Coordinates of C-alpha atoms in Angstrom, one line a residue:
Chain A
X7 CA 27.0 24.0 14.9
X8 CA 23.4 25.6 15.1
X9 CA 23.4 24.9 18.8
X10 CA 26.1 27.5 19.5
X11 CA 24.9 29.9 16.9
X12 CA 21.0 29.9 16.8
X13 CA 20.6 32.6 14.4
X14 CA 22.0 30.7 11.6
X15 CA 18.7 29.1 10.5
X16 CA 17.2 32.7 10.6
X17 CA 19.9 34.0 8.5
X18 CA 19.4 31.3 6.0
X19 CA 15.7 32.0 5.5
X20 CA 16.3 35.7 5.4
X21 CA 16.7 36.2 1.8
X22 CA 13.7 34.5 0.9
X23 CA 11.7 36.4 3.5
X24 CA 13.1 39.7 2.2
X25 CA 12.3 38.4 -1.5
X26 CA 8.9 37.6 -0.7
X27 CA 8.2 41.0 1.2
X28 CA 9.7 43.3 -1.7
X29 CA 7.8 41.3 -4.4
X30 CA 4.7 40.1 -2.8
X31 CA 3.6 41.7 0.4
X32 CA 4.7 45.3 -0.6
X33 CA 2.8 45.2 -3.9
X34 CA -0.1 43.4 -2.2
X35 CA -0.5 46.2 0.3
X36 CA -0.1 48.6 -2.6
X37 CA -2.7 47.1 -4.7
X38 CA -5.2 47.0 -1.8
X39 CA -4.5 50.7 -1.0
X40 CA -4.8 51.5 -4.6
X41 CA -8.1 49.8 -4.7
X42 CA -9.7 51.4 -1.5
X43 CA -8.3 54.9 -2.1
X44 CA -8.6 57.9 -4.3
X45 CA -5.9 60.7 -4.6
X46 CA -4.3 59.4 -1.3
X47 CA -7.7 59.4 0.7
X48 CA -9.6 56.2 1.6
X49 CA -12.5 55.9 -0.8
X50 CA -14.8 53.2 -2.2
X51 CA -14.9 55.0 -5.5
X52 CA -12.9 52.4 -7.4
X53 CA -15.0 49.8 -6.0
X54 CA -18.2 51.6 -7.1
X55 CA -16.9 52.2 -10.6
X56 CA -16.2 48.6 -10.9
X57 CA -19.4 47.4 -9.6
X58 CA -21.2 49.8 -11.9
X59 CA -19.3 48.8 -15.1
X60 CA -21.3 47.1 -17.8
X61 CA -19.1 44.2 -17.9
X62 CA -18.8 43.7 -14.2
X63 CA -21.8 41.3 -13.8
X64 CA -21.1 39.4 -16.9
X65 CA -17.5 38.9 -16.1
X66 CA -18.2 37.8 -12.6
X67 CA -20.8 35.3 -13.7
X68 CA -18.6 34.0 -16.5
X69 CA -15.7 33.5 -14.2
X70 CA -17.7 31.5 -11.8
X71 CA -19.6 29.5 -14.6
X72 CA -16.2 28.6 -16.1
X73 CA -14.8 27.6 -12.7
X74 CA -18.1 25.6 -11.9
X75 CA -17.7 23.8 -15.2
X76 CA -14.0 23.3 -15.5
X77 CA -12.9 22.3 -12.0
X78 CA -15.3 19.4 -11.3
X79 CA -14.6 17.9 -14.8
X80 CA -10.9 18.3 -14.2
X81 CA -11.0 16.6 -10.8
X82 CA -13.2 13.7 -12.1
X83 CA -10.9 13.4 -15.2
X84 CA -7.6 13.5 -13.0
X85 CA -9.2 10.8 -10.5
X86 CA -10.1 8.6 -13.6
X87 CA -6.6 9.0 -15.4
X88 CA -4.8 8.5 -12.0
X89 CA -6.8 5.3 -11.3
X90 CA -6.3 4.0 -14.8
X91 CA -2.4 4.5 -14.6
X92 CA -2.3 2.8 -11.1
X93 CA -3.5 -0.4 -12.9
X94 CA -0.7 -0.3 -15.4
X95 CA 2.4 -2.3 -15.3
X96 CA 4.8 -1.1 -18.0
X97 CA 4.5 2.3 -19.9
X98 CA 3.0 4.0 -17.1
X99 CA 5.8 6.5 -17.0
X100 CA 5.5 7.2 -20.7
X101 CA 1.5 7.8 -20.4
X102 CA 2.1 10.0 -17.5
X103 CA 4.7 12.0 -19.5
X104 CA 2.4 12.3 -22.5
X105 CA -0.5 13.4 -20.1
X106 CA 1.5 16.2 -18.7
X107 CA 2.8 17.7 -22.0
X108 CA 0.1 20.6 -21.7
X109 CA 1.7 21.6 -18.5
X110 CA 4.7 22.6 -20.4
X111 CA 2.8 25.1 -22.6
X112 CA 2.0 28.6 -21.7
X113 CA -1.7 29.8 -21.4
X114 CA -1.2 31.9 -24.4
X115 CA 0.2 29.2 -26.5
X116 CA -2.4 26.8 -25.4
X117 CA -5.0 29.3 -26.4
X118 CA -3.5 29.8 -29.8
X119 CA -3.5 26.0 -30.2
X120 CA -7.2 25.9 -29.7
X121 CA -7.8 29.0 -31.8
X122 CA -6.2 27.1 -34.8
X123 CA -8.8 24.3 -34.0
X124 CA -11.8 26.4 -33.4
X125 CA -11.4 29.4 -35.7
X126 CA -13.6 29.9 -38.8
X127 CA -10.8 28.3 -40.8
X128 CA -9.7 25.9 -38.3
X129 CA -9.2 22.2 -38.1
X130 CA -12.6 21.6 -36.5
X131 CA -14.5 23.3 -39.5
X132 CA -12.2 21.5 -42.0
X133 CA -13.1 18.1 -40.6
X134 CA -16.7 18.8 -40.3
X135 CA -16.7 20.1 -43.8
X136 CA -14.8 17.1 -45.0
X137 CA -17.1 14.7 -43.5
X138 CA -20.2 16.7 -45.0
X139 CA -21.5 17.6 -41.7
X140 CA -21.3 21.4 -42.4
X141 CA -21.8 23.0 -45.7
X142 CA -19.8 26.2 -45.1
X143 CA -17.5 27.6 -42.5
X144 CA -19.1 27.9 -39.1
X145 CA -18.4 30.5 -36.4
X146 CA -17.9 29.0 -33.0
X147 CA -16.2 31.7 -31.3
X148 CA -18.6 34.9 -31.6
X149 CA -20.8 36.8 -29.4
X150 CA -23.7 35.2 -31.4
X151 CA -22.6 31.8 -30.3
X152 CA -22.1 32.2 -26.6
X153 CA -22.7 28.5 -25.8
X154 CA -20.3 27.2 -28.4
X155 CA -17.9 29.9 -27.2
X156 CA -18.1 28.9 -23.6
X157 CA -17.9 25.2 -24.5
X158 CA -14.8 25.9 -26.6
X159 CA -13.0 27.9 -23.7
X160 CA -14.0 25.4 -21.2
X161 CA -12.5 22.5 -23.3
X162 CA -9.4 24.5 -23.8
X163 CA -9.0 25.2 -20.1
X164 CA -9.6 21.5 -19.4
X165 CA -7.1 20.4 -21.8
X166 CA -4.5 23.0 -20.4
X167 CA -5.2 22.5 -16.6
X168 CA -5.9 18.9 -16.0
X169 CA -2.4 17.7 -15.9
X170 CA -1.4 19.6 -12.7
X171 CA -4.5 18.3 -11.0
X172 CA -3.6 14.6 -12.2
X173 CA -0.1 14.9 -10.9
X174 CA -1.3 15.9 -7.4
X175 CA -3.8 13.1 -7.5
X176 CA -1.4 10.6 -8.8
X177 CA 0.9 11.5 -6.0
X178 CA -1.9 11.1 -3.6
X179 CA -2.9 7.6 -5.0
X180 CA 0.7 6.6 -4.7
X181 CA 0.5 7.3 -0.9
X182 CA -2.2 4.7 -0.4
X183 CA -0.7 1.2 0.3
X184 CA -2.3 -1.5 -2.0
X185 CA -3.0 -3.7 1.0
X186 CA -6.0 -1.3 2.0
X187 CA -7.7 -1.9 -1.4
X188 CA -6.7 -5.6 -1.2
X189 CA -8.2 -5.9 2.2
X190 CA -11.4 -4.1 1.3
X191 CA -11.7 -6.5 -1.7
X192 CA -11.3 -9.6 0.5
X193 CA -14.0 -8.3 2.8
X194 CA -16.3 -7.9 -0.3
X195 CA -16.1 -4.4 -1.3
X196 CA -16.8 -3.9 -4.9
X197 CA -14.7 -1.7 -7.1
X198 CA -16.9 1.4 -6.6
X199 CA -17.1 0.9 -2.9
X200 CA -13.3 0.5 -2.8
X201 CA -12.9 3.7 -4.6
X202 CA -15.5 5.7 -2.5
X203 CA -14.9 4.2 0.8
X204 CA -11.2 3.4 0.9
X205 CA -9.3 5.5 -1.9
X206 CA -11.2 8.7 -1.9
X207 CA -11.0 9.3 2.0
X208 CA -7.3 8.2 2.0
X209 CA -6.4 10.9 -0.7
X210 CA -8.2 13.8 0.9
X211 CA -5.1 15.9 1.4
X212 CA -4.2 15.4 -2.3
X213 CA -7.8 16.2 -3.2
X214 CA -7.9 19.2 -1.0
X215 CA -4.6 20.5 -2.6
X216 CA -5.8 19.9 -6.1
X217 CA -9.1 21.5 -5.6
X218 CA -7.5 24.8 -4.0
X219 CA -4.9 25.0 -6.6
X220 CA -7.1 24.5 -9.6
X221 CA -10.0 26.7 -8.1
X222 CA -7.7 29.5 -7.5
X223 CA -6.2 29.0 -11.0
X224 CA -9.5 29.1 -12.6
X225 CA -10.5 32.3 -10.9
X226 CA -7.5 33.8 -12.4
X227 CA -8.3 32.5 -16.0
X228 CA -7.4 34.9 -18.7
X229 CA -5.0 34.2 -21.8
X230 CA -6.8 31.3 -23.0
X231 CA -10.2 33.1 -22.7
X232 CA -8.5 36.3 -24.3
X233 CA -7.2 34.4 -27.2
X234 CA -10.4 32.4 -28.1
X235 CA -13.1 35.0 -27.0
X236 CA -11.5 38.3 -26.8
X237 CA -14.0 40.7 -25.1
X238 CA -16.9 38.5 -26.2
X239 CA -16.4 36.5 -23.0
X240 CA -15.4 38.8 -20.3
X241 CA -13.9 37.4 -17.2
X242 CA -12.5 39.3 -13.9
X243 CA -8.8 39.2 -14.9
X244 CA -9.5 40.4 -18.5
X245 CA -11.4 43.4 -17.0
X246 CA -8.5 44.1 -14.7
X247 CA -6.3 43.9 -17.8
X248 CA -8.6 46.2 -19.7
X249 CA -8.8 48.9 -17.0
X250 CA -5.1 48.7 -16.5
X251 CA -4.1 48.9 -20.1
X252 CA -7.0 50.3 -22.1
X253 CA -8.4 52.6 -19.8
X254 CA -5.2 53.3 -17.8
X255 CA -7.3 53.4 -14.6
X256 CA -5.1 51.7 -12.0
X257 CA -7.4 52.0 -9.3
X258 CA -10.3 50.1 -10.8
X259 CA -7.8 47.5 -12.1
X260 CA -6.7 47.2 -8.4
X261 CA -10.2 46.7 -7.3
X262 CA -10.6 43.9 -9.6
X263 CA -7.4 42.3 -8.4
X264 CA -8.4 42.6 -4.8
X265 CA -12.0 41.1 -5.6
X266 CA -10.3 38.2 -7.4
X267 CA -8.1 37.7 -4.4
X268 CA -11.0 37.7 -2.0
X269 CA -12.9 35.1 -4.1
X270 CA -9.8 32.8 -4.2
X271 CA -9.4 33.2 -0.4
X272 CA -12.9 32.5 0.2
X273 CA -12.9 29.4 -2.1
X274 CA -9.8 28.1 -0.2
X275 CA -11.5 28.6 3.2
X276 CA -14.6 26.7 2.1
X277 CA -12.4 23.8 0.8
X278 CA -10.3 23.7 4.2
X279 CA -13.6 23.7 6.0
X280 CA -15.5 21.2 3.6
X281 CA -12.7 18.7 3.1
X282 CA -11.3 18.2 6.5
X283 CA -7.7 16.7 6.8
X284 CA -7.2 14.9 10.0
X285 CA -3.7 13.5 10.1
X286 CA -4.7 11.0 12.6
X287 CA -7.0 9.4 10.2
X288 CA -4.3 9.1 7.2
X289 CA -2.1 6.1 6.5
Chain B
X11 CA -15.7 -24.1 8.2
X12 CA -14.1 -25.6 5.1
X13 CA -11.3 -27.8 4.0
X14 CA -8.9 -26.7 1.2
X15 CA -7.4 -28.7 -1.6
X16 CA -4.6 -27.1 -3.3
X17 CA -4.1 -29.1 -6.6
X18 CA -0.9 -28.6 -8.6
X19 CA -0.7 -24.9 -8.5
X20 CA 1.7 -23.3 -10.9
X21 CA 2.5 -19.5 -11.1
X22 CA 4.9 -17.8 -13.5
X23 CA 6.0 -14.2 -13.5
X24 CA 7.4 -13.9 -17.1
X25 CA 10.2 -16.2 -17.1
X26 CA 10.3 -16.7 -13.3
X27 CA 8.5 -19.6 -11.9
X28 CA 7.4 -18.8 -8.6
X29 CA 5.3 -21.8 -8.0
X30 CA 6.4 -25.1 -9.6
X31 CA 3.2 -27.3 -8.9
X32 CA 2.3 -27.2 -5.4
X33 CA -0.2 -29.5 -4.0
X34 CA -1.6 -29.5 -0.3
X35 CA -4.7 -30.6 1.4
X36 CA -5.8 -28.8 4.5
X37 CA -8.5 -30.4 6.7
X38 CA -11.4 -28.5 8.1
X39 CA -10.4 -26.6 11.2
X40 CA -6.9 -27.2 10.7
X41 CA -4.0 -24.7 11.3
X42 CA -1.4 -25.1 8.6
X43 CA 1.8 -22.9 8.2
X44 CA 3.6 -22.2 5.1
X45 CA 7.1 -21.8 6.2
X46 CA 9.9 -20.9 4.0
X47 CA 12.5 -18.1 3.4
X48 CA 11.7 -14.9 1.7
X49 CA 11.1 -15.3 -2.1
X50 CA 10.2 -19.0 -1.9
X51 CA 6.7 -18.4 -3.2
X52 CA 4.7 -18.8 0.2
X53 CA 3.0 -15.4 -0.1
X54 CA 2.3 -15.9 -3.7
X55 CA 0.5 -19.1 -2.9
X56 CA -1.5 -17.4 -0.1
X57 CA -2.6 -14.6 -2.5
X58 CA -3.7 -17.2 -5.2
X59 CA -5.8 -18.9 -2.5
X60 CA -7.1 -15.4 -1.5
X61 CA -8.1 -14.6 -5.1
X62 CA -5.6 -11.5 -5.1
X63 CA -3.5 -13.3 -7.7
X64 CA -4.2 -15.8 -10.5
X65 CA -2.6 -19.0 -10.9
X66 CA -1.0 -19.9 -14.3
X67 CA -2.5 -23.5 -13.8
X68 CA -3.9 -25.7 -11.3
X69 CA -7.0 -25.8 -9.0
X70 CA -8.1 -24.7 -5.7
X71 CA -11.1 -26.1 -3.9
X72 CA -12.5 -24.7 -0.8
X73 CA -15.1 -26.8 0.7
X74 CA -15.2 -29.1 -2.4
X75 CA -16.0 -26.0 -4.6
X76 CA -13.4 -24.9 -7.1
X77 CA -12.7 -21.1 -6.5
X78 CA -10.5 -20.5 -9.6
X79 CA -11.9 -17.5 -11.3
X80 CA -14.2 -16.4 -8.3
X81 CA -13.4 -13.0 -6.8
X82 CA -12.0 -12.9 -3.2
X83 CA -15.3 -12.1 -1.7
X84 CA -16.9 -15.2 -3.1
X85 CA -14.6 -17.5 -1.7
X86 CA -15.7 -17.4 2.0
X87 CA -12.3 -16.3 3.5
X88 CA -10.8 -13.5 5.4
X89 CA -7.2 -12.3 5.5
X90 CA -4.8 -10.6 8.0
X91 CA -2.0 -8.6 6.3
X92 CA 1.5 -8.2 7.2
X93 CA 1.2 -4.6 7.8
X94 CA -2.3 -5.1 9.3
X95 CA -4.1 -2.8 6.5
X96 CA -6.4 -1.5 9.1
X97 CA -8.1 1.4 7.6
X98 CA -6.8 4.6 9.2
X99 CA -9.8 6.7 8.4
X100 CA -12.4 4.4 10.2
X101 CA -12.8 3.8 13.9
X102 CA -11.8 0.4 15.4
X103 CA -15.4 -0.5 15.5
X104 CA -16.0 0.4 11.9
X105 CA -12.8 -1.5 10.9
X106 CA -14.0 -4.7 12.6
X107 CA -17.5 -4.2 11.1
X108 CA -16.2 -3.6 7.7
X109 CA -16.9 -7.1 6.3
X110 CA -20.2 -7.3 7.8
X111 CA -21.2 -3.9 6.3
X112 CA -20.1 -5.2 3.0
X113 CA -22.3 -8.1 3.5
X114 CA -25.1 -5.7 4.4
X115 CA -25.6 -7.3 7.7
X116 CA -28.3 -5.6 9.9
X117 CA -27.2 -3.4 12.7
X118 CA -27.9 -5.8 15.5
X119 CA -25.8 -8.6 13.9
X120 CA -23.0 -6.0 13.0
X121 CA -23.0 -5.0 16.7
X122 CA -23.2 -8.4 18.1
X123 CA -20.4 -9.8 15.9
X124 CA -18.2 -6.8 16.4
X125 CA -18.5 -7.2 20.1
X126 CA -17.7 -10.9 20.0
X127 CA -14.7 -10.4 17.9
X128 CA -13.4 -7.4 20.0
X129 CA -14.0 -9.3 23.2
X130 CA -11.9 -12.3 21.7
X131 CA -9.0 -10.0 20.9
X132 CA -9.3 -7.7 24.0
X133 CA -9.9 -4.6 22.2
X134 CA -13.1 -3.4 23.5
X135 CA -11.7 -0.2 25.1
X136 CA -10.5 1.0 21.9
X137 CA -13.6 0.7 19.5
X138 CA -14.2 4.2 19.4
X139 CA -10.7 5.3 18.7
X140 CA -9.0 5.6 15.3
X141 CA -6.2 3.0 14.5
X142 CA -3.3 5.6 14.4
X143 CA -3.7 6.0 18.1
X144 CA -3.1 2.4 18.7
X145 CA 0.2 0.5 18.9
X146 CA 1.4 -2.1 16.4
X147 CA 0.1 -5.0 18.6
X148 CA -3.3 -3.5 19.1
X149 CA -3.6 -2.8 15.3
X150 CA -2.8 -6.3 14.7
X151 CA -5.7 -7.3 17.1
X152 CA -7.9 -5.1 15.1
X153 CA -7.0 -6.8 11.8
X154 CA -7.5 -10.4 13.4
X155 CA -10.8 -9.2 14.9
X156 CA -11.9 -7.7 11.5
X157 CA -11.1 -11.2 9.9
X158 CA -12.8 -13.3 12.7
X159 CA -16.0 -10.9 12.8
X160 CA -17.3 -12.2 9.4
X161 CA -16.9 -15.8 10.7
X162 CA -15.0 -17.0 7.8
X163 CA -14.7 -20.6 6.6
X164 CA -11.0 -20.0 6.0
X165 CA -8.7 -17.5 7.7
X166 CA -5.5 -16.6 5.6
X167 CA -2.6 -14.8 7.6
X168 CA 0.4 -13.2 5.9
X169 CA 3.2 -12.9 8.4
X170 CA 1.0 -11.1 10.6
X171 CA 3.4 -10.8 13.6
X172 CA 6.6 -10.1 11.7
X173 CA 6.1 -6.2 12.3
X174 CA 6.0 -6.6 16.0
X175 CA 8.8 -6.5 18.5
X176 CA 10.1 -9.8 19.9
X177 CA 8.3 -9.8 23.2
X178 CA 5.0 -8.7 21.7
X179 CA 5.3 -11.4 19.1
X180 CA 5.6 -14.0 21.6
X181 CA 2.6 -12.7 23.5
X182 CA 0.4 -12.3 20.4
X183 CA 1.6 -15.9 19.3
X184 CA 0.2 -17.3 22.5
X185 CA -3.0 -15.4 22.1
X186 CA -3.4 -16.2 18.4
X187 CA -3.5 -19.8 19.2
X188 CA -5.9 -19.5 22.1
X189 CA -8.2 -17.3 19.8
X190 CA -8.1 -19.4 16.9
X191 CA -8.5 -22.7 18.7
X192 CA -11.6 -21.3 20.2
X193 CA -13.0 -20.1 16.8
X194 CA -11.9 -23.3 15.2
X195 CA -11.4 -21.6 11.8
X196 CA -9.4 -23.4 9.0
X197 CA -6.3 -21.2 8.9
X198 CA -3.2 -20.9 6.4
X199 CA -0.5 -18.9 8.1
X200 CA 2.4 -17.8 6.0
X201 CA 5.6 -17.1 7.9
X202 CA 9.4 -17.2 7.7
X203 CA 9.8 -17.6 11.4
X204 CA 10.2 -21.3 12.3
X205 CA 9.3 -20.9 16.1
X206 CA 5.9 -19.1 15.0
X207 CA 5.3 -21.9 12.7
X208 CA 6.4 -24.6 15.2
X209 CA 4.4 -23.0 18.1
X210 CA 1.2 -22.4 16.3
X211 CA 0.8 -25.1 13.6
X212 CA -1.1 -28.4 13.6
X213 CA 1.0 -29.1 10.5
X214 CA 3.8 -27.2 8.7
X215 CA 4.3 -27.0 5.0
X216 CA 8.0 -26.2 4.2
X217 CA 8.1 -24.3 1.0
X218 CA 11.4 -23.8 -0.9
X219 CA 12.0 -22.4 -4.3
X220 CA 8.4 -22.8 -5.6
X221 CA 7.9 -26.3 -4.1
X222 CA 6.6 -27.9 -0.9
X223 CA 9.5 -29.6 0.5
X224 CA 7.7 -31.4 3.5
X225 CA 4.4 -31.3 5.1
X226 CA 4.1 -32.7 8.6
X227 CA 3.3 -31.8 12.2
X228 CA 6.0 -29.7 13.8
X229 CA 7.6 -32.6 15.6
X230 CA 7.8 -34.7 12.5
X231 CA 9.2 -31.9 10.4
X232 CA 11.7 -31.1 13.2
X233 CA 12.9 -34.6 14.0
X234 CA 12.8 -36.1 10.7
X235 CA 13.2 -33.5 8.0
X236 CA 12.4 -34.6 4.5
X237 CA 15.4 -32.9 2.8
X238 CA 18.6 -31.2 3.8
X239 CA 16.9 -27.8 3.2
X240 CA 14.1 -28.4 5.7
X241 CA 16.7 -29.6 8.4
X242 CA 18.8 -26.6 8.0
X243 CA 16.0 -24.2 7.8
X244 CA 14.1 -25.5 10.9
X245 CA 15.8 -25.5 14.2
X246 CA 18.3 -23.3 16.0
X247 CA 20.9 -24.2 15.8
X248 CA 20.2 -25.9 12.3
X249 CA 20.5 -29.5 12.0
X250 CA 24.1 -30.8 11.5
X251 CA 24.9 -32.6 8.2
X252 CA 28.0 -35.0 8.6
X253 CA 29.0 -37.1 5.7
X254 CA 30.1 -40.7 7.0
X255 CA 31.5 -43.8 5.4
X256 CA 29.3 -46.6 5.1
X257 CA 30.5 -50.4 5.4
X258 CA 28.2 -53.2 4.6
X259 CA 25.1 -51.1 5.2
X260 CA 26.4 -50.1 8.6
X261 CA 27.9 -46.9 10.0
X262 CA 30.2 -47.1 12.8
X263 CA 30.4 -44.2 15.3
X264 CA 32.9 -45.0 18.1
X265 CA 31.3 -48.0 20.1
X266 CA 27.9 -47.5 18.3
X267 CA 26.9 -48.9 15.0
X268 CA 23.9 -48.0 13.0
X269 CA 22.2 -49.9 10.2
X270 CA 21.6 -47.7 7.3
X271 CA 19.6 -47.9 4.2
X272 CA 22.3 -46.5 1.9
X273 CA 23.6 -48.2 -1.2
X274 CA 26.7 -46.2 -1.7
X275 CA 29.8 -45.9 0.2
X276 CA 28.8 -42.7 2.0
X277 CA 25.8 -41.4 3.8
X278 CA 24.9 -38.1 5.4
X279 CA 24.0 -38.0 9.0
X280 CA 21.4 -35.4 10.0
X281 CA 22.0 -34.6 13.7
X282 CA 19.9 -32.3 15.8
X283 CA 22.4 -30.7 18.3
X284 CA 20.4 -31.3 21.4
X285 CA 19.8 -35.0 20.7
X286 CA 23.4 -36.0 22.0
X287 CA 24.6 -37.1 25.5
X288 CA 28.1 -36.5 26.6
X289 CA 30.2 -39.5 26.9
X290 CA 34.0 -40.3 26.9
X291 CA 36.0 -39.7 23.9
X292 CA 36.0 -42.5 21.4
X293 CA 33.0 -43.9 22.7
X294 CA 30.7 -42.0 20.2
X295 CA 31.1 -39.2 17.8
X296 CA 33.9 -36.9 18.9
X297 CA 33.5 -33.0 18.5
X298 CA 36.7 -30.9 18.3
X299 CA 35.2 -27.7 20.2
X300 CA 36.4 -24.5 18.7
X301 CA 34.0 -22.3 21.0
X302 CA 31.9 -23.2 24.1
X303 CA 29.2 -20.7 24.7
X304 CA 27.1 -20.9 27.9
X305 CA 23.7 -19.8 26.6
X306 CA 21.9 -19.9 30.1
X307 CA 19.5 -22.8 29.6
X308 CA 22.1 -24.8 27.7
X309 CA 25.7 -24.9 26.5
X310 CA 26.3 -24.5 22.9
X311 CA 29.4 -26.1 21.3
X312 CA 30.6 -25.0 17.9
X313 CA 33.3 -27.0 16.4
X314 CA 33.8 -29.9 13.9
X315 CA 33.0 -33.4 13.7
X316 CA 35.1 -35.6 11.3
X317 CA 36.4 -32.5 10.0
X318 CA 32.9 -31.0 9.1
X319 CA 31.5 -27.9 10.9
X320 CA 29.0 -28.8 13.5
X321 CA 27.0 -27.4 16.5
X322 CA 25.6 -29.3 19.3
X323 CA 23.9 -28.6 22.6
X324 CA 24.7 -29.9 26.0
X325 CA 23.1 -29.3 29.4
X326 CA 23.9 -26.0 31.1
X327 CA 25.6 -28.1 33.9
X328 CA 28.5 -29.4 31.6
X329 CA 31.8 -27.7 31.5
X330 CA 33.7 -27.6 28.4
X331 CA 36.8 -25.7 27.5
X332 CA 37.4 -24.0 24.0
X333 CA 39.8 -26.6 22.1
X334 CA 38.7 -29.4 24.1
X335 CA 37.5 -32.9 22.3
X336 CA 34.1 -34.1 23.6
X337 CA 32.7 -37.5 22.8
X338 CA 28.9 -37.5 21.8
X339 CA 26.6 -40.5 22.3
X340 CA 23.8 -40.5 19.6
X341 CA 20.2 -41.6 20.1
X342 CA 19.5 -43.8 17.1
X343 CA 15.7 -43.0 17.2
X344 CA 16.6 -39.4 16.6
X345 CA 18.9 -39.5 13.8
X346 CA 18.1 -38.7 10.2
X347 CA 20.0 -40.3 7.3
X348 CA 20.2 -38.6 4.0
X349 CA 21.4 -39.3 0.5
X350 CA 24.6 -37.5 -0.2
X351 CA 23.7 -36.9 -3.9
X352 CA 20.0 -35.9 -3.7
X353 CA 19.8 -34.4 -0.1
X354 CA 16.7 -36.4 0.4
X355 CA 16.1 -38.2 3.7
X356 CA 15.7 -42.1 3.8
X357 CA 12.4 -43.1 5.3
X358 CA 12.2 -43.1 9.2
X359 CA 11.6 -46.8 9.5
X360 CA 15.1 -47.7 8.5

């Protein structure tokens, strides 16, 4: 049918293209323009305001620190979890299902869950008090306890975001035929060698996707941080939100948005370069 | 080099008994095939020998040393897998070198062994390439070279040719035989293909339903199957089984009579289709031909003998029409007599 009417495939993808143009490309162009103009003339004023802001340096550092802390731990955890379920016979699906529960919870709700644990009257303090480890309520989430606050946010983020990494990794692990590992075992590779020399290289595509996705999401972290730390722990998206809503300065908010996009793109490029995926060398 | 003793190996998967007490001794340098239909337990047995699966009970000794409980790498063996399992992210050289690298062999030895194995399997031109660039046959050569490079005492092969097309399979079969004869490695070869087993093996162990039905040279197993299953599984066309009346320990077939060891009133004749000669009707066993098929090298007759389905083979020069009755002269030395109750054959001497 399509042989006589070659336009049919194009007609079929047209709605999605229009949709993406209207709701993605147009706002993107507008945002970039908003960021690099003032009163309709090209200008770097918004960028200068952003860079000169008191919270800019801190939010940039915080965002990077959080990403650097959270993403590697999530990848290692996901690899461990994926390897563990791959050795299971029965109950595998149930375990996977339980592990992916955090995926079904919104960022904000996840933040609330951890707030109920970590706030002054939260579960953590109750337990510590009950066990006699602390004598009175201890604050974990204030500007006076930056390390505790950072750890709390990181744990909440890890809890919330590891499942998606794990799903991608498990899918990748399922692609590796077990004969590869068995052959390696026969020829004398230890369990660790099998993992590093056989499994890891063969799940490169999954690893790459997981890293890109998780890193981009980590640079966009907001709701969990906002719930637990408020402005005590400024991050880039949080600053964009403040400039947009509190300061009503859309130009500076747009500048932040563009900065986040540039960082995400750069990270993606780094991953694409660093973890080369050669289809010739995959199963 | 090593001999292998498989001593009463049993394996259960839950309620299912995959191996029901298998014993087999394989001599040093011998090539033994485990032949059987899919699901008979032959691959499970191979994986138990390899150490990839644990036996429920029983013992395996390689070179007089029990290997039960030892990890695969300490058993002194190498394996070739059905789907090759050649690592796609390593060059052919690194694939062949893998076992040596794991043994931490020095670079000179790695190079020497890889070149030797690659030479045997004729894969020298591809050493720098990645396996996905190679054909199935070439990949299988890489898998065999990888196994031979470590100079294993025992080589295990799990249906190594079944993923190749027919022509390539024949070619690889011949080549494997040459290569393994040269290497002199004790080999256990799992296959469901009887021609592979017949062509390659010093001895064949026919596995059926978790048991070894017969162990013998290809000629023994073919000519004198121990059971009805072996006779019907090996040979194309399969062996004919014709139930015949016994009178005073003798079976009369036209002008021929055969002394048989049967005690009852009936016995089953196991008749290989190509062991007959044409004779005039009434002189031997008569076959009522339903279809005569000229196959090229021979003429295949399908029909019935004493009302029981049968297939026999005559020389291509014979002319037989559909529906014709043809007399067949039997060769006493090439007949197998089986018990009608148990399906087990009587000893050859009878």
